[in-house]
Coordinates of C-alpha atoms and ligand atoms in Angstrom, one line a residue:
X26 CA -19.5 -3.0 -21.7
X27 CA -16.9 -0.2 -21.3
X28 CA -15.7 1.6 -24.3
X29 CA -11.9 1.1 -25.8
X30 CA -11.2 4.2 -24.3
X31 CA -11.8 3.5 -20.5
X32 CA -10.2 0.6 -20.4
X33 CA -6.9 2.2 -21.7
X34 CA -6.9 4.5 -18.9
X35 CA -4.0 4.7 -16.2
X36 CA -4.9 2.6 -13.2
X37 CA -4.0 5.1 -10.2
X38 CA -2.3 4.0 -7.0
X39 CA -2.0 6.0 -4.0
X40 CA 0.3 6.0 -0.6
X41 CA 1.5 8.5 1.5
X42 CA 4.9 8.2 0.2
X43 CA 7.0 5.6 -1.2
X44 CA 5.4 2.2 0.1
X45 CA 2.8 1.9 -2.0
X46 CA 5.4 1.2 -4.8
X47 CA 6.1 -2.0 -3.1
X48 CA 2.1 -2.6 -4.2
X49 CA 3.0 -1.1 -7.5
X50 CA 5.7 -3.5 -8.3
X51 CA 3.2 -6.3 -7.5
X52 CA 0.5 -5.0 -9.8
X53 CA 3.0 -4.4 -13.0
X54 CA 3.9 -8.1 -12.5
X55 CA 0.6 -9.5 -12.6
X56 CA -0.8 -6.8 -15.4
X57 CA 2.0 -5.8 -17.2
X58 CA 0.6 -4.5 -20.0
X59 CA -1.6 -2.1 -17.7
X60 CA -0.7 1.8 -17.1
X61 CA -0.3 3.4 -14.1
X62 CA -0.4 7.0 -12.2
X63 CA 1.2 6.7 -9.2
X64 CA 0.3 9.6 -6.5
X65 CA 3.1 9.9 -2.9
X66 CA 1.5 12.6 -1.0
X67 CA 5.2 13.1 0.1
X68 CA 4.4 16.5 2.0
X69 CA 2.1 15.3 4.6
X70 CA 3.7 11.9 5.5
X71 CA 3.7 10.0 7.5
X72 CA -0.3 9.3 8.1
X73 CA -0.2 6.4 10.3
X74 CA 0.1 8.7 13.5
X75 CA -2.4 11.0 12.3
X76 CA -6.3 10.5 13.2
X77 CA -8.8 8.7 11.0
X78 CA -10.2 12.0 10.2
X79 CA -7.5 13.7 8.5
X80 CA -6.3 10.7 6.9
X81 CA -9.7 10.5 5.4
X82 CA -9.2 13.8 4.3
X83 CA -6.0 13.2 2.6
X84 CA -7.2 10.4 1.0
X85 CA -10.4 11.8 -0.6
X86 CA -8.0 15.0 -2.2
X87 CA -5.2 12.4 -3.2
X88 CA -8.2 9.9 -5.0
X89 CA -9.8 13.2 -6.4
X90 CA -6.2 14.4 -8.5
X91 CA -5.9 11.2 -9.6
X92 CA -9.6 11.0 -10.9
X93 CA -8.7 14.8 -12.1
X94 CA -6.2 13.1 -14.7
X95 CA -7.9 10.1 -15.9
X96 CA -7.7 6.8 -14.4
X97 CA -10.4 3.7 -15.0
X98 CA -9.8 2.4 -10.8
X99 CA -7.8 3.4 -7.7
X100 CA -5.7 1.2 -5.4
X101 CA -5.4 2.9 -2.2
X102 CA -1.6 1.2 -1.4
X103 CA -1.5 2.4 1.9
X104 CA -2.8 0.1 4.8
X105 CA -3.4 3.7 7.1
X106 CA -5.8 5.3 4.2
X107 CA -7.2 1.7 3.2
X108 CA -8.6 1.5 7.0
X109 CA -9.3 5.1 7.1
X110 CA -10.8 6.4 4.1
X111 CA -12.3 3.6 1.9
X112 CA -15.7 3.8 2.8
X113 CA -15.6 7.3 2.2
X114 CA -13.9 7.0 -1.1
X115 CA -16.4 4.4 -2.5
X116 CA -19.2 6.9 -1.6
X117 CA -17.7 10.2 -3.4
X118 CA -16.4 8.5 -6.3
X119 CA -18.9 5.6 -6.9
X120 CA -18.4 5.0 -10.2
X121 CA -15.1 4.6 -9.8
X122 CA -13.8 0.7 -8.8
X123 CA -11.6 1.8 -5.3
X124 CA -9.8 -0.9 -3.9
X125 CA -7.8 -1.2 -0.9
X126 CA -4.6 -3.0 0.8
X127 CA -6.5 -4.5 4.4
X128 CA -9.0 -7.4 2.8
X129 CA -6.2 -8.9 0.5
X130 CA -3.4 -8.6 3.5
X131 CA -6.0 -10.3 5.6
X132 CA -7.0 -12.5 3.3
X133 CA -3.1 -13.3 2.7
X134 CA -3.1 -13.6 6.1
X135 CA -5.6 -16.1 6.8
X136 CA -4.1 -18.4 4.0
X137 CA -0.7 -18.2 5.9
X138 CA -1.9 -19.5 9.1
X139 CA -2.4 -22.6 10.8
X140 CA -2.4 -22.0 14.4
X141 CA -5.0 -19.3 14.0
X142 CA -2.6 -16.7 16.2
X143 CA -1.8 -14.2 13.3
X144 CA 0.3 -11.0 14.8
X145 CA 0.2 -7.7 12.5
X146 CA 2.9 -5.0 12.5
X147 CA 1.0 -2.0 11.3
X148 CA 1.4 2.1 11.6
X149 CA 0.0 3.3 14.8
X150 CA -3.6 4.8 13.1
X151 CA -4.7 1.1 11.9
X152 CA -3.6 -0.6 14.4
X153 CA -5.3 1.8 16.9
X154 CA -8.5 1.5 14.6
X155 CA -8.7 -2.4 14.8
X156 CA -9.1 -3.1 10.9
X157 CA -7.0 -6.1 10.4
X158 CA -8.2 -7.3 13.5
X159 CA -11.8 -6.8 11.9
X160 CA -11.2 -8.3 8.7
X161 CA -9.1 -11.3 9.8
X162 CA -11.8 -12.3 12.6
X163 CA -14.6 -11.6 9.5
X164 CA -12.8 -14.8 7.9
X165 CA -11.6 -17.0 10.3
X166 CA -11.9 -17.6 14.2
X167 CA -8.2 -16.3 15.0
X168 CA -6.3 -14.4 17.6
X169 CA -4.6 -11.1 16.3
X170 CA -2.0 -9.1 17.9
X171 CA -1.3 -5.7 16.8
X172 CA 2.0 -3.5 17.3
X173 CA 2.5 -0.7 15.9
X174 CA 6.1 -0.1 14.4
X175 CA 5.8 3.9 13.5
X176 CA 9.7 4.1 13.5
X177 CA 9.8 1.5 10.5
X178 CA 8.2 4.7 8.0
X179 CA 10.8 6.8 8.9
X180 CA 13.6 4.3 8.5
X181 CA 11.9 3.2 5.2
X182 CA 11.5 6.5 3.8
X183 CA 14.8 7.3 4.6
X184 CA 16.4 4.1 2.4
X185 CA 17.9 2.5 5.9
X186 CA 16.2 -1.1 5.6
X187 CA 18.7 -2.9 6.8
X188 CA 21.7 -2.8 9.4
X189 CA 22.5 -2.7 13.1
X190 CA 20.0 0.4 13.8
X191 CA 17.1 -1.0 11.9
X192 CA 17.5 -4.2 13.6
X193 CA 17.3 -3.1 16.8
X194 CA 14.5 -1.2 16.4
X195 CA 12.5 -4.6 14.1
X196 CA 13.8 -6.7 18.1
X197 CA 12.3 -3.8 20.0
X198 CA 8.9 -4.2 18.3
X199 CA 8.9 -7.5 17.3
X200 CA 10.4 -10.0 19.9
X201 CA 7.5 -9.3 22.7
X202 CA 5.0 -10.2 20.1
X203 CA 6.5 -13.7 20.6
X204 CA 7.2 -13.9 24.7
X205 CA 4.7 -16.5 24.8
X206 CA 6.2 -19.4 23.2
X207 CA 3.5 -21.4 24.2
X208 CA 1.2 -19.7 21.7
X209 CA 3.2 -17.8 19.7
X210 CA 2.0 -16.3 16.5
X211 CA 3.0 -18.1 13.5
X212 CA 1.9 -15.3 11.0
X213 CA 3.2 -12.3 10.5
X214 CA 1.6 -9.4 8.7
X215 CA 3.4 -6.7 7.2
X216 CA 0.1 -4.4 7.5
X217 CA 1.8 -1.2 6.3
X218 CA 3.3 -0.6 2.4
X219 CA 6.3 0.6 3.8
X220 CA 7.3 -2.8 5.5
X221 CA 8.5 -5.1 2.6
X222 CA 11.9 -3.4 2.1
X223 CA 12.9 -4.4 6.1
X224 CA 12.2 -7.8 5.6
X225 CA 15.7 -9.0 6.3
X226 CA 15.5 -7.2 9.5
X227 CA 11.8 -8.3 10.4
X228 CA 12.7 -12.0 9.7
X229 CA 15.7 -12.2 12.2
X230 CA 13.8 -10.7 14.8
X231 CA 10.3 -12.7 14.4
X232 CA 12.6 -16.1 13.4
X233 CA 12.8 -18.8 10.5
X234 CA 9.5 -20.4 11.7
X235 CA 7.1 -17.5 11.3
X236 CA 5.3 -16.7 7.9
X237 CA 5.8 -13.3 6.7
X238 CA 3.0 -12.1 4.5
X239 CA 1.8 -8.9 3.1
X240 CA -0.7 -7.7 1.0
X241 CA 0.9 -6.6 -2.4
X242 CA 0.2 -10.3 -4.4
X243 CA -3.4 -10.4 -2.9
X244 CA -4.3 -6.7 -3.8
X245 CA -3.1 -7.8 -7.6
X246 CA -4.9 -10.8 -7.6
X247 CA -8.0 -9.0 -6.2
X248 CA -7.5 -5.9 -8.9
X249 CA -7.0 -8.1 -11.8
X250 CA -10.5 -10.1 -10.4
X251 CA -12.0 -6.6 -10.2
X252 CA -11.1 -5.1 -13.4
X253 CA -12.2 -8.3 -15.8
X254 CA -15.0 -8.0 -13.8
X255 CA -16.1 -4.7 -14.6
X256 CA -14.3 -5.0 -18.5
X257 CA -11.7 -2.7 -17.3
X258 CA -8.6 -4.5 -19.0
X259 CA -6.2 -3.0 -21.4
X260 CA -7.2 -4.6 -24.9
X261 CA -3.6 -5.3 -25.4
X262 CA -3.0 -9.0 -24.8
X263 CA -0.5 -10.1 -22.3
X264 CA 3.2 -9.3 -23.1
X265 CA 2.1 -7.1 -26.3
X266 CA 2.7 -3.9 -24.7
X267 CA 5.0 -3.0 -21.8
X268 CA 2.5 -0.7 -19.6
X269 CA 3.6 3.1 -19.0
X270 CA 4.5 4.3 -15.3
X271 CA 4.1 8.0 -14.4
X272 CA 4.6 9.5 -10.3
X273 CA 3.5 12.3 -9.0
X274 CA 4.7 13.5 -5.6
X275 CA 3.2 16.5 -3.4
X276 CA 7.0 17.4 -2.3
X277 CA 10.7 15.9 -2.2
X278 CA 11.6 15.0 -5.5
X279 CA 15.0 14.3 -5.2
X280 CA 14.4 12.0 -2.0
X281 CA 11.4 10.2 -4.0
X282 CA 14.0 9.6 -7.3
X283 CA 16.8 8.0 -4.5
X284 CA 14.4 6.2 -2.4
X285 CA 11.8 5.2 -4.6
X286 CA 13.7 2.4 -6.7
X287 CA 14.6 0.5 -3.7
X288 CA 10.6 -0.1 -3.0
X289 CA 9.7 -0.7 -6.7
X290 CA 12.7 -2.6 -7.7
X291 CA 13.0 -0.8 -10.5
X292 CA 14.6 2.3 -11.9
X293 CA 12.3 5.8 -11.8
X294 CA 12.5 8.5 -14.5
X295 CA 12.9 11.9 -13.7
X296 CA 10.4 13.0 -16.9
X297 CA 7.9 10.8 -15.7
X298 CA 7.6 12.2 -12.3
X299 CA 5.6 15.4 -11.8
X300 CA 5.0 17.7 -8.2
X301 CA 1.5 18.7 -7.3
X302 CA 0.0 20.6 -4.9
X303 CA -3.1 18.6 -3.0
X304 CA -3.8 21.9 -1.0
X305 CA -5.0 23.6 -3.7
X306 CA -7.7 21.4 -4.0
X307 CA -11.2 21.9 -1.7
X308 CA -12.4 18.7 -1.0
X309 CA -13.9 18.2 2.7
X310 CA -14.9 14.8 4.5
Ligands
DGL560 N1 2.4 3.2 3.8 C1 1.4 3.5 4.7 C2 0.6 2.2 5.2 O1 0.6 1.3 4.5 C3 1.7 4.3 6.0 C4 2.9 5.1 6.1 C5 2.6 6.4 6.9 O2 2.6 6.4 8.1 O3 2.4 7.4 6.2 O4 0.0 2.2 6.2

């Protein structure tokens, strides 16, 4: 049994920038009485065109400040580090519960779908690393197409999720994914954090028949599973206690207080947000 103290530990989330809030907003809803630490490492955005190596990297000094301050588990909310980095993560810090955004957005996936053709809009280092194609074939027999749709970080992290310009960039990626009507996917994966907020965008170019999924109500459901599991839940009863949010950023402020809101839907309080420097820290893959 964990002790009282544990299990009123901070539950840290990490993404390279804003899109993991998207996660975040998930998780308050389903444990709203938990704490979090969110971490953006802001400066070295975006990962997804970086290699599997330095993501890895990133991801081990990003889980390492969190577990610096004090949290009981770690959701890695970025698809990019989830494919990268957990299996390194679970080995440096393995008494720490490490979760991670591909199983549940498959697993989301695989719910979705009837036809069994399931296409995944992803950054371009997990598509080009093949884990949702991985863990959607580990649960069903399925076709998987994967595009990656770098552009959409930028546009996202800029606040520009919907209009002319983001549409034409959601048709350019999106409509050859469905050329062949005669087996066209019917499920659609938002594999990266930072895809949610273009959802008007991504719905007019993949049409009113596809399923849109992503992985935010999974990951919740799977980190609620995993902390009464372990004994890792707040000892306040649901509804008893609203659950504390603090953000730390490794650069851009400013640009994480405008944007940030839009991903969480909700506000973000200056005195609860907090810059740190990742580089300080010496931790090697
Ligand atoms: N939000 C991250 C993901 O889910 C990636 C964004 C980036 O390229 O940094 O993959």
């Amino acid at each position: 049994m964990t002790d009282r103290a544990t299990r009123a530990l901070p539950i840290g989330v990490f993404d390279s920038g804003v899109g993991g809030l998207t996660v975040l907003a998930a998780l308050r809803a389903r444990l709203p009485e938990e704490d979090f630490l969110y971490l953006g490492d802001t400066a070295r955005l975006p990962y997804g065109t970086k290699t599997a190596g330095t993501v890895e990297r990133y991801a081990l000094q990003a889980v390492e400040a969190l577990v610096a301050r004090g949290v009981k588990a770690v959701v890695v909310a970025c698809n990019t580090a989830s494919a990268a980095a957990l299996p390194a993560l679970r080995q440096r810090f393995d008494d720490l519960p490490v979760i991670g955004v591909i199983e549940p957005g498959a697993v989301a996936a695989v719910q979705a779908s009837r036809s069994g053709h399931i296409a995944v809009l992803a950054t371009e280092s997990t598509v080009r690393g093949g884990a949702y194609q991985r863990a959607i074939t580990g649960l069903r027999q399925a076709r998987v197409s994967a595009v990656a749709a770098s552009l959409f970080v930028a546009l996202a992290e800029e606040g520009w999720v919907r209009g002319p310009i983001v549409e034409a960039v959601a048709r350019r990626y999106i409509e050859p994914l469905f050329g062949d009507t005669a087996y066209a996917p019917d499920t659609l994966v938002l594999g990266c954090t930072h895809f949610p907020p273009l959802l008007g965008a991504i719905r007019l170019a993949a049409g009113a028949d596809v399923v849109i999924v992503d992985s935010a109500e999974t990951t919740a459901r799977a980190l609620q599973e995993l902390l009464t599991g372990k004994h890792l839940l707040h000892e306040a009863s649901m509804g008893t206690r609203p659950g504390q949010l603090r953000f730390l950023v490794t650069d851009g402020e400013e640009r994480f207080l405008h944007t940030g809101p839009l991903f969480l839907n909700a506000p973000i309080d200056n005195s609860r947000l907090e810059r740190i420097d990742l580089n300080a820290r010496s931790v090697s893959a």
